[in-house]
Amino acid sequence: MNSEKLSKRLEAVASFVEQGAILADIGSDHAYLPCNLVKAGKISKAIAGEVVKGPYESAVRNVRKKGLSDVITVRLANGLEAIQEFDGVDTISIAGMGGPLIASILKSGMDKLQNVKRIITQPNIHSLSIREWAVQNGWKIIDEQILKEDNKIYEIVVLEKGQAEYDELEMVVGPILLKQKSEVFIEKWKQESDEWKRILAALDNAGDTNEIEERKKQLQKNIELIGGVLKH
Ligand code: SAM
């Protein structure tokens, strides 16, 4: 992968960035996503935020190499601290991290979200954390995508401001992904469910402390919840 040829996963993230957006890509690593979008003419300005020095330097080098230093500002910063008010950022992308980390970045940076119209997240695991953050903080899910690349399954959850209610199943699997029920979606939840069943069986021989009983109940509940999806 490079900024000319994005991975299928980042290509899908890029597809949710609207024409003319001012983007802050948080956890940008090599800054492939903002470089690609500027080169494609989809956006004219972006911030690339990175908290770790190595990836930050790699983003700076890459942006310079592409001749984009005037339009892509790379900042060494934790989460949304990379965004300044005068940047005029209206779109944030946060891709390639766990859902809980993405949710914690959003939670810590709430003051930076006033003028943001769209947040594009690509959690590697546990997208539930992002949906929970969204409903608790006045954001709704406007789109979702699930895809498979190199034998890994990825989800994308796109948020805009607004109120919405989702039931428990929709929160876990995604309201839009649930409606679409793609082959990859079924594959993901079959894998998860099989893994839960495996853990449950292992816990049957692990004693009967309260903690284990609670864990077993939770697993049984999840297996039942997802069982409905896999049946139809
Ligand atoms: N976004 C790119 C992608 O999807 O291909 C890079 C993903 S990489 C696996 C995750 C990046 O997020 C790492 O470079 C890491 O240093 C950065 N990161 C993790 N926590 C961060 C935070 N709180 N603020 C900014 N960057 C962060």
XYZ file of C-alpha atoms and ligand atoms in Angstrom:
259
model
C 0.000 0.000 0.000
C 1.032 3.608 -0.594
C -0.724 6.918 -1.137
C -1.236 6.158 -4.847
C -2.703 2.741 -4.209
C -4.582 2.513 -0.948
C -5.534 -0.804 0.634
C -9.122 -1.903 -0.007
C -9.843 -0.973 3.636
C -8.510 2.597 3.366
C -10.106 2.966 -0.078
C -13.443 2.244 1.583
C -12.716 4.802 4.332
C -11.791 7.350 1.630
C -15.092 6.757 -0.168
C -16.975 8.250 2.808
C -15.032 11.543 2.676
C -17.179 14.087 0.861
C -15.906 16.202 -2.017
C -14.358 19.422 -0.678
C -14.156 18.245 2.932
C -11.509 19.598 5.283
C -10.219 16.406 6.818
C -8.374 15.574 10.019
C -7.003 12.036 9.789
C -6.162 10.984 13.323
C -3.621 8.198 13.767
C -2.534 8.859 10.204
C 0.694 6.817 10.293
C 2.217 7.389 6.796
C -0.516 9.935 5.934
C -1.496 7.744 2.977
C -5.191 8.600 3.307
C -4.925 12.429 3.226
C -2.216 12.296 0.505
C -4.383 10.069 -1.652
C -7.488 12.243 -1.221
C -5.630 15.464 -2.053
C -3.933 13.878 -5.081
C -7.333 12.608 -6.263
C -8.727 16.150 -6.037
C -11.382 15.127 -3.543
C -10.094 17.413 -0.796
C -7.807 20.426 -0.917
C -6.684 20.605 2.697
C -6.045 18.154 5.546
C -4.489 17.640 8.938
C -2.637 14.398 9.657
C -2.388 13.732 13.407
C -0.011 11.178 14.948
C 0.887 10.569 18.564
C 3.957 8.383 17.980
C 7.176 9.987 16.744
C 8.170 7.297 14.196
C 4.878 7.315 12.261
C 4.701 11.114 12.633
C 8.116 11.467 10.961
C 7.082 9.029 8.275
C 3.939 11.144 7.623
C 6.038 14.332 7.405
C 8.454 12.654 4.967
C 5.673 11.275 2.814
C 3.766 14.553 2.621
C 6.986 16.373 1.712
C 7.895 13.776 -0.916
C 4.516 14.236 -2.581
C 4.938 18.014 -2.550
C 1.864 18.421 -0.372
C 3.338 20.235 2.661
C 1.356 23.387 1.821
C -1.978 21.627 2.019
C -1.428 18.774 4.499
C -0.300 19.802 7.967
C 1.196 16.956 9.980
C 1.023 17.367 13.741
C 2.528 15.290 16.540
C -0.428 15.212 18.913
C -2.620 12.962 20.995
C -6.011 12.322 19.362
C -8.105 15.347 18.478
C -5.522 17.694 20.000
C -4.111 17.700 16.465
C -7.059 19.884 15.418
C -6.939 23.695 15.807
C -10.036 25.862 15.455
C -8.567 27.839 12.551
C -8.127 24.601 10.531
C -11.872 24.577 9.827
C -11.982 20.785 9.997
C -15.439 19.418 9.117
C -14.590 15.719 8.724
C -12.567 13.401 10.937
C -11.296 9.956 10.025
C -9.924 7.540 12.608
C -8.958 4.197 11.100
C -7.047 1.051 11.953
C -7.420 1.070 15.751
C -9.611 -0.791 18.204
C -13.126 0.564 18.784
C -12.492 1.381 22.484
C -9.398 3.454 21.573
C -11.321 5.335 18.861
C -14.177 5.983 21.327
C -11.724 7.225 23.963
C -10.096 9.594 21.420
C -13.544 11.003 20.595
C -14.487 11.262 24.271
C -11.328 13.160 25.182
C -11.693 15.545 22.248
C -15.371 16.524 22.505
C -14.478 20.241 22.460
C -13.002 19.799 18.954
C -16.232 18.437 17.488
C -18.393 21.587 17.438
C -17.927 22.303 13.726
C -17.378 18.719 12.642
C -20.117 17.354 10.362
C -18.917 13.807 9.803
C -16.782 11.271 11.653
C -15.583 8.232 9.709
C -14.361 5.432 11.956
C -12.813 2.109 11.011
C -12.499 0.031 14.151
C -10.465 -3.161 13.835
C -12.403 -4.701 16.722
C -15.360 -3.950 19.005
C -17.250 -1.384 16.935
C -19.897 -1.461 19.701
C -17.781 1.074 21.641
C -18.166 3.572 18.823
C -21.929 3.079 18.533
C -22.214 3.494 22.316
C -20.184 6.715 22.227
C -22.336 7.979 19.341
C -25.747 7.460 20.955
C -24.535 8.881 24.271
C -23.161 12.023 22.649
C -25.706 13.109 20.022
C -24.331 11.396 16.908
C -26.175 8.940 14.665
C -24.984 6.275 12.262
C -25.521 7.441 8.686
C -23.662 4.650 6.938
C -21.706 1.456 7.577
C -19.628 -0.941 5.541
C -18.061 -4.320 6.161
C -15.303 -5.750 3.997
C -12.687 -8.459 3.913
C -9.062 -7.952 2.959
C -6.129 -10.340 3.438
C -8.414 -12.647 5.374
C -9.329 -9.961 7.919
C -12.772 -8.458 8.277
C -13.112 -4.712 8.824
C -16.064 -2.488 9.653
C -16.540 1.195 8.901
C -19.015 3.252 10.925
C -19.864 6.749 9.679
C -21.415 9.263 12.058
C -23.147 12.606 11.711
C -24.825 14.745 14.341
C -28.320 13.672 15.337
C -30.335 11.466 17.639
C -31.152 7.857 16.906
C -32.160 4.806 18.860
C -30.850 1.329 18.225
C -31.813 -1.931 19.862
C -29.242 -4.196 21.497
C -28.612 -6.278 18.375
C -28.216 -3.186 16.180
C -25.710 -1.751 18.646
C -23.590 -4.911 18.525
C -23.672 -5.679 14.800
C -24.545 -2.298 13.299
C -28.049 -1.186 12.205
C -27.142 -0.724 8.536
C -24.941 -3.818 8.320
C -27.800 -5.805 9.874
C -30.199 -4.662 7.137
C -27.674 -5.478 4.409
C -26.667 -8.863 5.894
C -23.826 -9.321 3.430
C -21.871 -12.566 3.105
C -18.903 -11.011 4.936
C -21.217 -9.891 7.752
C -22.558 -13.436 8.208
C -19.002 -14.793 8.092
C -17.853 -12.348 10.775
C -20.664 -13.163 13.195
C -20.399 -16.901 12.580
C -16.681 -16.663 13.478
C -17.435 -14.598 16.602
C -20.204 -16.925 17.678
C -18.001 -20.017 17.201
C -15.293 -18.340 19.290
C -17.795 -17.544 22.086
C -18.993 -21.170 22.038
C -15.382 -22.373 22.297
C -14.712 -20.103 25.302
C -17.994 -21.128 26.921
C -17.059 -24.809 26.627
C -13.620 -24.093 28.122
C -15.218 -22.188 31.015
C -17.387 -25.215 31.843
C -14.235 -26.814 33.277
C -12.915 -23.667 34.930
C -14.707 -23.761 38.280
C -17.748 -21.808 39.424
C -16.692 -18.454 40.835
C -19.097 -15.513 40.438
C -16.821 -14.010 37.849
C -16.848 -17.152 35.714
C -20.633 -17.480 36.054
C -21.076 -13.851 34.944
C -18.768 -14.375 31.960
C -20.682 -17.526 30.981
C -24.017 -15.693 31.196
C -22.698 -12.890 29.027
C -21.374 -15.352 26.447
C -24.684 -17.248 26.393
C -26.546 -13.974 25.915
C -24.275 -12.961 23.030
C -24.590 -16.372 21.372
C -28.399 -16.122 21.554
C -28.434 -12.551 20.283
C -26.292 -13.380 17.275
C -28.004 -16.750 16.765
C -31.086 -14.889 15.498
C -29.027 -13.141 12.841
C -27.388 -16.339 11.623
C -30.656 -18.281 11.369
C -32.413 -16.136 8.708
N -4.906 5.192 10.046
C -3.911 4.360 9.398
C -4.576 3.204 8.716
O -5.745 2.974 8.968
O -3.914 2.511 7.931
C -2.899 3.868 10.402
C -3.393 2.856 11.383
S -2.163 2.407 12.563
C -2.506 0.750 12.839
C -2.740 3.265 14.002
C -2.005 4.569 14.186
O -2.681 5.337 15.170
C -0.588 4.360 14.698
O 0.315 5.035 13.860
C -0.614 4.960 16.108
O 0.594 5.560 16.458
C -1.730 5.987 15.987
N -2.408 6.353 17.239
C -2.778 5.543 18.255
N -3.346 6.259 19.255
C -3.348 7.547 18.843
C -3.782 8.763 19.439
N -4.329 8.782 20.652
N -3.619 9.903 18.745
C -3.050 9.896 17.518
N -2.606 8.776 16.908
C -2.761 7.622 17.562
